[in-house]
Coordinates of C-alpha atoms and ligand atoms in Angstrom, one line a residue:
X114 CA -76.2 -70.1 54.8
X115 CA -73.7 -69.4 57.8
X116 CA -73.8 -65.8 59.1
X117 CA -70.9 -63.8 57.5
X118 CA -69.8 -66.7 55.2
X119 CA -68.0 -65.4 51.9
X120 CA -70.3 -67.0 49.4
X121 CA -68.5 -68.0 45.9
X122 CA -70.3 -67.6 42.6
X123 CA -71.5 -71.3 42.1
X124 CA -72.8 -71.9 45.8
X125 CA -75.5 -69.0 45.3
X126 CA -78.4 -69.1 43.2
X127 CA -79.5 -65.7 40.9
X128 CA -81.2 -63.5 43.6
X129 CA -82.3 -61.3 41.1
X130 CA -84.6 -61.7 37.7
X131 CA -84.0 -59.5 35.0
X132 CA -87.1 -57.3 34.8
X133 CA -88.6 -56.7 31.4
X134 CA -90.0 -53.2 32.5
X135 CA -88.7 -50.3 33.5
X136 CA -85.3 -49.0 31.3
X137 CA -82.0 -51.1 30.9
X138 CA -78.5 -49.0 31.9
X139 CA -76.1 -49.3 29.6
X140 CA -73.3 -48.8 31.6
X141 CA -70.5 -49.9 29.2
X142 CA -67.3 -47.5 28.3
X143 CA -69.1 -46.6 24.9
X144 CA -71.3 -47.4 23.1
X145 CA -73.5 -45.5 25.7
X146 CA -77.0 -44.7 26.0
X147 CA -78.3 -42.7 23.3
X148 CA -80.8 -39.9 24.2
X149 CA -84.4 -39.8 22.5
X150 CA -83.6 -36.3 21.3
X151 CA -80.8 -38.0 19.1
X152 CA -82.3 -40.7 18.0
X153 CA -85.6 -38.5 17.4
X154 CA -83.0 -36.6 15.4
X155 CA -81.9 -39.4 13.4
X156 CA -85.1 -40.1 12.3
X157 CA -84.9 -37.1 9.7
X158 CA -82.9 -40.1 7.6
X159 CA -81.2 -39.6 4.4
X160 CA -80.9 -36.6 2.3
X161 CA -79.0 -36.4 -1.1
X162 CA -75.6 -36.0 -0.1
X163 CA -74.8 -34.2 -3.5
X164 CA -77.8 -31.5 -3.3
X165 CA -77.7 -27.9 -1.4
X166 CA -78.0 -29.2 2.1
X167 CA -75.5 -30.8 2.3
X168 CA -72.8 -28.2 2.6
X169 CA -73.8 -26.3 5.1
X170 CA -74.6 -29.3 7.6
X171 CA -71.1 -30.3 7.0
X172 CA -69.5 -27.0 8.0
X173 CA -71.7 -26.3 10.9
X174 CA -70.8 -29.8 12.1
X175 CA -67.3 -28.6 12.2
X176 CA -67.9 -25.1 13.3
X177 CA -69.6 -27.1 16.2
X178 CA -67.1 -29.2 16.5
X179 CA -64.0 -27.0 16.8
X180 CA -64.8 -25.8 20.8
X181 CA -65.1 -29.6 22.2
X182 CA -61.5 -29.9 20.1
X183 CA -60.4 -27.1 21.3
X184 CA -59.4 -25.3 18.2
X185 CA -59.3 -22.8 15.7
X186 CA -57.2 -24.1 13.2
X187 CA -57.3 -27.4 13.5
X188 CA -59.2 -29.3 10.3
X189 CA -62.3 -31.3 11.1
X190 CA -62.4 -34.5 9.0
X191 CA -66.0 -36.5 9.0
X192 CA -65.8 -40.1 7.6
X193 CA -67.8 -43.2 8.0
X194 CA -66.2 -45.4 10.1
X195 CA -65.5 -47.0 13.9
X196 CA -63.0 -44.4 15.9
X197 CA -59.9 -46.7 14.4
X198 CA -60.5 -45.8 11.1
X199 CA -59.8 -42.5 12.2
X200 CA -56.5 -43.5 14.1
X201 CA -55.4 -45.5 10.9
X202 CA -56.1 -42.5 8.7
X203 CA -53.9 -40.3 11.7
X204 CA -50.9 -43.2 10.3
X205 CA -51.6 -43.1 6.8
X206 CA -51.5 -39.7 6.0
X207 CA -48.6 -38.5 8.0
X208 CA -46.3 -41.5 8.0
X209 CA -45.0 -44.4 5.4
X210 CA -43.9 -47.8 5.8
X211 CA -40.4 -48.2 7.6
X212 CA -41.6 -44.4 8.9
X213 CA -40.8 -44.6 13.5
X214 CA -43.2 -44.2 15.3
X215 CA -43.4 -44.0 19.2
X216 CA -46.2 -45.4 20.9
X217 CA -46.5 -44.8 24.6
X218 CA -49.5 -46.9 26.0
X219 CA -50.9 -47.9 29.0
X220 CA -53.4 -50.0 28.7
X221 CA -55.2 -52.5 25.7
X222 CA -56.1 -49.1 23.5
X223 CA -52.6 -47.9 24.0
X224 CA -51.1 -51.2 22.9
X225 CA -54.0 -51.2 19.9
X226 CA -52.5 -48.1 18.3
X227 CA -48.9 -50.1 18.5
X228 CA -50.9 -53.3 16.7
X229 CA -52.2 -50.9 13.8
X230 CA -49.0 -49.1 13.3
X231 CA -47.3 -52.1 12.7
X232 CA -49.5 -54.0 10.5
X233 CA -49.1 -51.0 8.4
X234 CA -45.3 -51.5 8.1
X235 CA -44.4 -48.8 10.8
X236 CA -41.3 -49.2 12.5
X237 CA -43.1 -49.4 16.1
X238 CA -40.7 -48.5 19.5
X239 CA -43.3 -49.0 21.9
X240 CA -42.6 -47.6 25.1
X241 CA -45.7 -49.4 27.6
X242 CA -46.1 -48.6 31.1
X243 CA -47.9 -51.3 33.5
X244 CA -51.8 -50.9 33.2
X245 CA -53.4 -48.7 36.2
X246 CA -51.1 -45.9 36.0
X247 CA -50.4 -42.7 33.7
X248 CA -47.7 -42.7 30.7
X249 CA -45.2 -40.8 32.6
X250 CA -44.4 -37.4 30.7
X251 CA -40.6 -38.1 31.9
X252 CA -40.4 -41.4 30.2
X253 CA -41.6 -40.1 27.1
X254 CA -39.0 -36.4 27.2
X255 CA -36.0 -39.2 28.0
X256 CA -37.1 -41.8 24.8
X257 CA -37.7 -38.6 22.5
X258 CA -33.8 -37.7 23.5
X259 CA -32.1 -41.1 23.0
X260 CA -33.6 -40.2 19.2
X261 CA -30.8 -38.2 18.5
X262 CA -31.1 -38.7 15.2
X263 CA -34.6 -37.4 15.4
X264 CA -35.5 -40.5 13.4
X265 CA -39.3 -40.9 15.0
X266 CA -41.6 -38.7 13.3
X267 CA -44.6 -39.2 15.1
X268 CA -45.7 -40.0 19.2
X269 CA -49.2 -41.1 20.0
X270 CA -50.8 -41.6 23.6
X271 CA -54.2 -42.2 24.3
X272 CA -55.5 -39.8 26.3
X273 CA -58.5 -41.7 28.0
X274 CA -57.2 -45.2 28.6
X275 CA -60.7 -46.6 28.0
X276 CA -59.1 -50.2 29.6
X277 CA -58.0 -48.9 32.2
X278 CA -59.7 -45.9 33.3
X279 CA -56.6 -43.5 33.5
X280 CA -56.1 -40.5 31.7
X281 CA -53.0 -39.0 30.3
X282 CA -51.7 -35.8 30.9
X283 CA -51.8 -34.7 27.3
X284 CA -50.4 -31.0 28.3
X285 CA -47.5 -32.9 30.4
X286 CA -46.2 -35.4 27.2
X287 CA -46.2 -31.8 25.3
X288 CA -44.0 -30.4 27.3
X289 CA -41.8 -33.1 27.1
X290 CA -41.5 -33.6 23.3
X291 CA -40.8 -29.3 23.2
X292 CA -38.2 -30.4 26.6
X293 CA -36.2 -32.4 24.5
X294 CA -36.5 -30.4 21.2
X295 CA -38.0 -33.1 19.4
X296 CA -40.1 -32.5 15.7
X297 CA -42.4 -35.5 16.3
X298 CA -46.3 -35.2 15.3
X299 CA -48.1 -35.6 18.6
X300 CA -51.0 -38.0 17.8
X301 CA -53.6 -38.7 20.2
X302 CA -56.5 -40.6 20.5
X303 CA -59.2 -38.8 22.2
X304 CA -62.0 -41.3 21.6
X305 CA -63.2 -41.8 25.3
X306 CA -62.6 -38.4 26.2
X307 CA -64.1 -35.9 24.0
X308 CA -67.0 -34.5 24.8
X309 CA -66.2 -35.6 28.6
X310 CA -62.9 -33.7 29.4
X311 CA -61.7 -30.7 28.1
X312 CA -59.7 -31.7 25.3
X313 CA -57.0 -28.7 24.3
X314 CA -56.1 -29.1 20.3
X315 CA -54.1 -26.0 19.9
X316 CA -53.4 -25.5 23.9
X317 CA -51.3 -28.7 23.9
X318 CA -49.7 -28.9 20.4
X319 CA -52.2 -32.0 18.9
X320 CA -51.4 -32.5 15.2
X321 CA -54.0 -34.9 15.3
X322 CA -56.6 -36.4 17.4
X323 CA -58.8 -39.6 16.2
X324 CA -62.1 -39.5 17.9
X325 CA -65.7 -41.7 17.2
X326 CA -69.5 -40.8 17.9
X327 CA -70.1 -43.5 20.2
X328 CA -68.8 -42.3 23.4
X329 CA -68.9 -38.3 25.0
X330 CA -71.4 -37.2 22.0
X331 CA -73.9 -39.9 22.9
X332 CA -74.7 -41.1 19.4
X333 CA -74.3 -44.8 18.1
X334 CA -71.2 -46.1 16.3
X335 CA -70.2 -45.4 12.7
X336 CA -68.6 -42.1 12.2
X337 CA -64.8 -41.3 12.3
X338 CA -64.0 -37.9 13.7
X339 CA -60.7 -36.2 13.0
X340 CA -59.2 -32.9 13.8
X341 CA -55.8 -32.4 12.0
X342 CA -53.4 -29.4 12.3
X343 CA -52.3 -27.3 9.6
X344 CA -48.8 -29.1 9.9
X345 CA -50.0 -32.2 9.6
X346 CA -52.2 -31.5 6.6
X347 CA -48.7 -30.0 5.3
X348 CA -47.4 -33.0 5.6
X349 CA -50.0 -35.0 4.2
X350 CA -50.4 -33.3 1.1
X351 CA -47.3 -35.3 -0.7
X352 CA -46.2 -37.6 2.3
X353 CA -47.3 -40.7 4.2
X354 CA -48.7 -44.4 2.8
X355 CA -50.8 -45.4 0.1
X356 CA -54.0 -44.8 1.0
X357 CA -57.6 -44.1 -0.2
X358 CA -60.7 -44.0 2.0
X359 CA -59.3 -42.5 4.5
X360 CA -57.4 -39.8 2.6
X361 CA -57.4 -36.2 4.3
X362 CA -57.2 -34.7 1.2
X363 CA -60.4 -36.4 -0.2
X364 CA -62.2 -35.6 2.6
X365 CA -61.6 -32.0 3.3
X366 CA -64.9 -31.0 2.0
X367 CA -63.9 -27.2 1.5
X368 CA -61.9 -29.0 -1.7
X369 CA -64.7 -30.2 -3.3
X370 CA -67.4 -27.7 -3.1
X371 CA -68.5 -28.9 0.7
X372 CA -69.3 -32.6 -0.4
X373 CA -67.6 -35.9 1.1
X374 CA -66.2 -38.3 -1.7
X375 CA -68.0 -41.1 -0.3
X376 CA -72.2 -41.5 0.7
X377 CA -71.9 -40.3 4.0
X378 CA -74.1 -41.6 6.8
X379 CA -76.2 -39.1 7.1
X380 CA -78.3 -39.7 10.0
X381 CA -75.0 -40.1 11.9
X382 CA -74.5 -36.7 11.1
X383 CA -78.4 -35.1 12.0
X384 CA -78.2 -36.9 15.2
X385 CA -74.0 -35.2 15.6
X386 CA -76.1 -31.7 14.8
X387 CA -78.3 -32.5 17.8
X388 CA -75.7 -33.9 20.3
X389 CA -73.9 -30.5 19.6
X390 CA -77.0 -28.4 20.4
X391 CA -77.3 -30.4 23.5
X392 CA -73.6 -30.2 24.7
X393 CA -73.7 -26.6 23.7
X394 CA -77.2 -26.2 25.6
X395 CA -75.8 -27.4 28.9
X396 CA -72.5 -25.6 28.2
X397 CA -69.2 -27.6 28.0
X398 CA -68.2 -26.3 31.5
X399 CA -71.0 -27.7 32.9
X400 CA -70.8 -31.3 30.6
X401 CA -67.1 -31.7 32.0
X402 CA -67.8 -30.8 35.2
X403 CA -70.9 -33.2 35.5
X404 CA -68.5 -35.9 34.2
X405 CA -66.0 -35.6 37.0
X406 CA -68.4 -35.2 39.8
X407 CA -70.4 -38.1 38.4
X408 CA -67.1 -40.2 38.2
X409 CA -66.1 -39.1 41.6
X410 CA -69.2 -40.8 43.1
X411 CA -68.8 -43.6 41.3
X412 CA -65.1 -44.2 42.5
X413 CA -66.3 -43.8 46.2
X414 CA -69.0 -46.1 45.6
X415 CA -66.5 -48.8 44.9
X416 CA -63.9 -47.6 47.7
X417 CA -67.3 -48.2 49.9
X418 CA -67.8 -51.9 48.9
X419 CA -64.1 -52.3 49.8
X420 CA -63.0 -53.2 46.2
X421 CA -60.1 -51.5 44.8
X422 CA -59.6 -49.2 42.3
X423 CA -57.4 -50.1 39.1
X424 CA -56.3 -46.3 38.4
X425 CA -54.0 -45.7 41.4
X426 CA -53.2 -41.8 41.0
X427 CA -56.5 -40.2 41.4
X428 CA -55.2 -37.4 40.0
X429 CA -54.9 -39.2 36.7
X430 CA -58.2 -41.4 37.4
X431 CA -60.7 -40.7 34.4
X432 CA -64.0 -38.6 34.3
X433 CA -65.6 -41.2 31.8
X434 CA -64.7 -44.9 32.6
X435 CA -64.0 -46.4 36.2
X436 CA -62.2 -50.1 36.2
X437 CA -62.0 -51.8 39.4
X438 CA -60.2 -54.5 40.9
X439 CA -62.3 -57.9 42.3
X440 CA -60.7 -59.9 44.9
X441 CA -59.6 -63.2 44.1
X442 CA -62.2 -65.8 43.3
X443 CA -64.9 -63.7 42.2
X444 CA -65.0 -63.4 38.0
X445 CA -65.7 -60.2 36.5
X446 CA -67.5 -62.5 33.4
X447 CA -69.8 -63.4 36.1
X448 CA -70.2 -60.6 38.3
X449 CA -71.0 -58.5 34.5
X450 CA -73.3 -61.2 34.3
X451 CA -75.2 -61.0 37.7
X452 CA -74.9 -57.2 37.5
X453 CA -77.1 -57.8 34.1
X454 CA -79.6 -59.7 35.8
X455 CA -80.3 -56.1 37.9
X456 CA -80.6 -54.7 34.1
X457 CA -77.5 -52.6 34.1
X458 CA -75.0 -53.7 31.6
X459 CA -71.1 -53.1 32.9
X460 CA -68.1 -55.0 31.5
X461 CA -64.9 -56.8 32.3
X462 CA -61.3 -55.6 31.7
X463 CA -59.7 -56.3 28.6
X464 CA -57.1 -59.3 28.4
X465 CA -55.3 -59.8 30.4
X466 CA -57.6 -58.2 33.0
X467 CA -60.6 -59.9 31.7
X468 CA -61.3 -61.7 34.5
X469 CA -60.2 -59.7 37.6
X470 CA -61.3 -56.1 36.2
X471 CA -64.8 -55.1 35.8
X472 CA -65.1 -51.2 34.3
X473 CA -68.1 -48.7 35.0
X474 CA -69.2 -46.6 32.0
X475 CA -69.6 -43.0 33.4
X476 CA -69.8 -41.4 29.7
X477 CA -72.3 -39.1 27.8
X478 CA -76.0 -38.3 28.0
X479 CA -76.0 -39.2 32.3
X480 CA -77.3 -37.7 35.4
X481 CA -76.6 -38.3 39.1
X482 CA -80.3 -40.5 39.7
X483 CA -79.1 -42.8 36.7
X484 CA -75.6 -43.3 38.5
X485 CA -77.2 -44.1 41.9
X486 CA -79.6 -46.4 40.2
X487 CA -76.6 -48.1 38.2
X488 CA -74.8 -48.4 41.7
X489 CA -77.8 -49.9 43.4
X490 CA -77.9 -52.2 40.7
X491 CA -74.2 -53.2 40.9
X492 CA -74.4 -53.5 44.3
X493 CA -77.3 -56.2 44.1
X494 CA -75.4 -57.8 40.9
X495 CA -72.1 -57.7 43.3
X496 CA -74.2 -59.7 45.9
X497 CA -75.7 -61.8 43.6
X498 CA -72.1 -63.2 42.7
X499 CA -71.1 -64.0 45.9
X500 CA -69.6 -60.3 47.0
X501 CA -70.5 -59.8 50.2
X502 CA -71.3 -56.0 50.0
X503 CA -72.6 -54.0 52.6
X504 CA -76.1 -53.0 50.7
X505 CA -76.5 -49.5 49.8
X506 CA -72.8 -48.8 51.0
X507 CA -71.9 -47.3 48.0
X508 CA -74.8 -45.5 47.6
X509 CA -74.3 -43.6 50.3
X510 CA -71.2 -43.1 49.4
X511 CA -72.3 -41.2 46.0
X512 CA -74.9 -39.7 47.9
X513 CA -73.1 -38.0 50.6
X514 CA -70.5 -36.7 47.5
X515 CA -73.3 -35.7 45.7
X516 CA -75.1 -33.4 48.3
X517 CA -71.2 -32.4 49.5
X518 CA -70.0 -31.7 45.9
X519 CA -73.4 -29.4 44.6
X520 CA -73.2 -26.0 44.7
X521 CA -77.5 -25.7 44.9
X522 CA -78.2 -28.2 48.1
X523 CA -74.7 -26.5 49.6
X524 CA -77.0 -23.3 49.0
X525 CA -80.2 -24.7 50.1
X526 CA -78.8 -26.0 53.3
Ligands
PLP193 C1 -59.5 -45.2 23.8 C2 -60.0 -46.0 22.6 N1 -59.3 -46.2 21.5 C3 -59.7 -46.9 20.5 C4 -60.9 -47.5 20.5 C5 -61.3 -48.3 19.3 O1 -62.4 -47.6 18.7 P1 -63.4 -48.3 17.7 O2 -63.9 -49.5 18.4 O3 -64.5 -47.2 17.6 O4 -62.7 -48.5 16.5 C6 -61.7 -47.4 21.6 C7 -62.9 -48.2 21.7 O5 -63.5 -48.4 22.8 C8 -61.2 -46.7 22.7 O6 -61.9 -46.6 23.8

């Protein structure tokens, strides 16, 4: 090999074997890794979903819900299902076929919710900003008043662009729907930010937010998580499509003596009851400021290596998910794949940056020694495709923000 000589991923041969002990890092935007504790809690299985206990699991679920929501009022729906199920039932219930809807998106999830809405007969004016930057609030106040007809009824952002790794400024696209005086529901998907940022339900005006267990509360996939405001409900009660799993007013539980109408999954729900003793152990302060101090780190790490980071505004760049730029030539497939190979398991952009964007997982049950290992791990995987990174350059990257950014070493010092 010549000295200094930018290896590509063909010319070099796997460095590194997967090892079959020691644990694997799931590093992925969600599904994440799952803690024993809930998976210990799982193991209580099934219970008769008709019989006495299953009421008051229901309603402490939601009681324990309502703070990482953000709300008081805001109704807690529980359904089996990925986190679209829930965004469909956020359509469904509110809005009918020919209904307007205005989709602002940034990224693949963004442009998801504009797919769904118009396979169910929505009339979609999707408003789509260029991946790697924030839905700006402006865009949105000067769409709203072109409606002067006040023909779109509902506006849904995403607030974590999970493709991306930028998050919107949900507070910001409030204001501008009150700017220009608009009625619209304000939908938003907060499926890879709950549980990681502080999500504001009532602060910012949500009427409803679609949410999923696999992500911020650290469970595995399969339950839908709503939380719908009074107005929406309102409007649910005699408006929107057809519908029938997913109807709000089957599953408000409080209607039919605490039950679900369906067999819920219920060791979903034991392991939710755990997750919320956990996040409420460590204290949501605490859980959202790990996430962005974590996140932070990982971001200098990949400054360090010299790669680039897709989320140009820091300010907007997300607490959960990092996605980063490769130069040209090198193939996120097989950098994900050589990154494997050091047994931690990151991902590649979503079309169209599926081959030039690989994303960082930074999500859920996660502490500062897993992110260094996960970084020393890309780092080799980086190397093993052909990147020539400086080794342990962003490590010491994290490092140095780690010991900067903690209050007990700044003490100790
Ligand atoms: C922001 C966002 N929206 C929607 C989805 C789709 O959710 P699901 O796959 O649970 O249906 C995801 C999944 O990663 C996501 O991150």
């Amino acid at each position: 090999m010549v000295a200094g000589m930018q290896l590509t991923v063909r010319e070099i041969p796997p460095c590194y074997a997967p090892s079959m002990a020691g644990r694997f890092l799931l590093q992925i935007p969600g599904p994440t890794n799952v803690p024993e504790r809930l998976l210990d809690a799982m193991r209580l299985g099934t219970i008769n979903p008709r019989g006495p206990e299953f009421p008051p699991l229901l309603a402490g679920l939601q009681a324990g819900l309502r703070p990482l929501f953000g709300t008081s009022d805001g109704e807690i729906l529980l359904a089996a299902g990925s986190g679209s199920a829930a965004l469909e039932g956020a359509l469904v219930n509110v809005l009918a076929p020919g209904d307007e809807v205005l989709v602002a998106s940034n990224g693949f999830f963004g442009a998801w919710l504009a797919g769904l809405a118009g396979r169910l007969g929505l009339v979609v004016h999707h408003l789509e900003v260029p991946p790697g930057t924030a839905v700006p609030a402006e865009l949105v106040e000067a769409r709203l008043r072109e409606d002067v007809h006040r023909r779109i009824q509902a506006v849904t952002v995403v607030h974590n662009e999970t493709s991306t790794g930028v998050t919107n400024d949900l507070a910001a696209i409030r204001r501008a729907l009150d700017a220009a005086g608009h009625p619209a529901l304000f939908v938003a998907d907060t499926i890879s930010s709950l549980g990681c940022v502080d999500v504001r339900f009532d602060d910012w005006g949500v009427d409803v937010a679609a949410c999923a267990s696999q992500k911020g509360l650290m469970l595995p996939p399969g339950l839908a998580i709503s939380c719908v405001s009074p107005r929406a409900l309102a409007i649910g009660e005699h408006g929107g499509s057809p519908r029938g799993y997913y109807d709000w007013k089957e599953l408000q539980a409080h209607r039919h003596g605490g039950l679900l109408p369906v067999t819920p999954p219920t060791p979903l729900l034991f392991g939710l009851r755990e997750s919320l003793r956990m996040l409420e152990e460590e204290g949501l302060p605490s859980v959202y400021a790990r996430h962005a101090r974590q996140a932070e780190a990982i971001r200098r790490a990949v400054v360090a290596w010299g790669l680039t980071l897709l989320c140009r505004d820091r300010t907007a760049a997300s607490a959960s998910v990092t996605a980063l730029e490769l130069p040209a030539g090198l193939d996120a497939g097989a950098v994900v794949d050589a990154v494997r190979r050091a047994n931690v398991e990151v991902i590649t952009g979503i079309e169209p940056l599926h081959e030039s964007v690989l994303r960082i997982g930074h999500m859920g049950w996660l502490n500062e020694t897993e992110v260094l290992a996960a970084l020393g791990g890309i780092e080799l995987g980086l190397r093993d495709a052909g990147f020539r990174v400086r080794p342990a350059s962003g490590l010491q990257a994290a490092q140095e923000w780690f010991f900067e950014s903690s209050a007990d070493r700044v003490a100790a010092r």
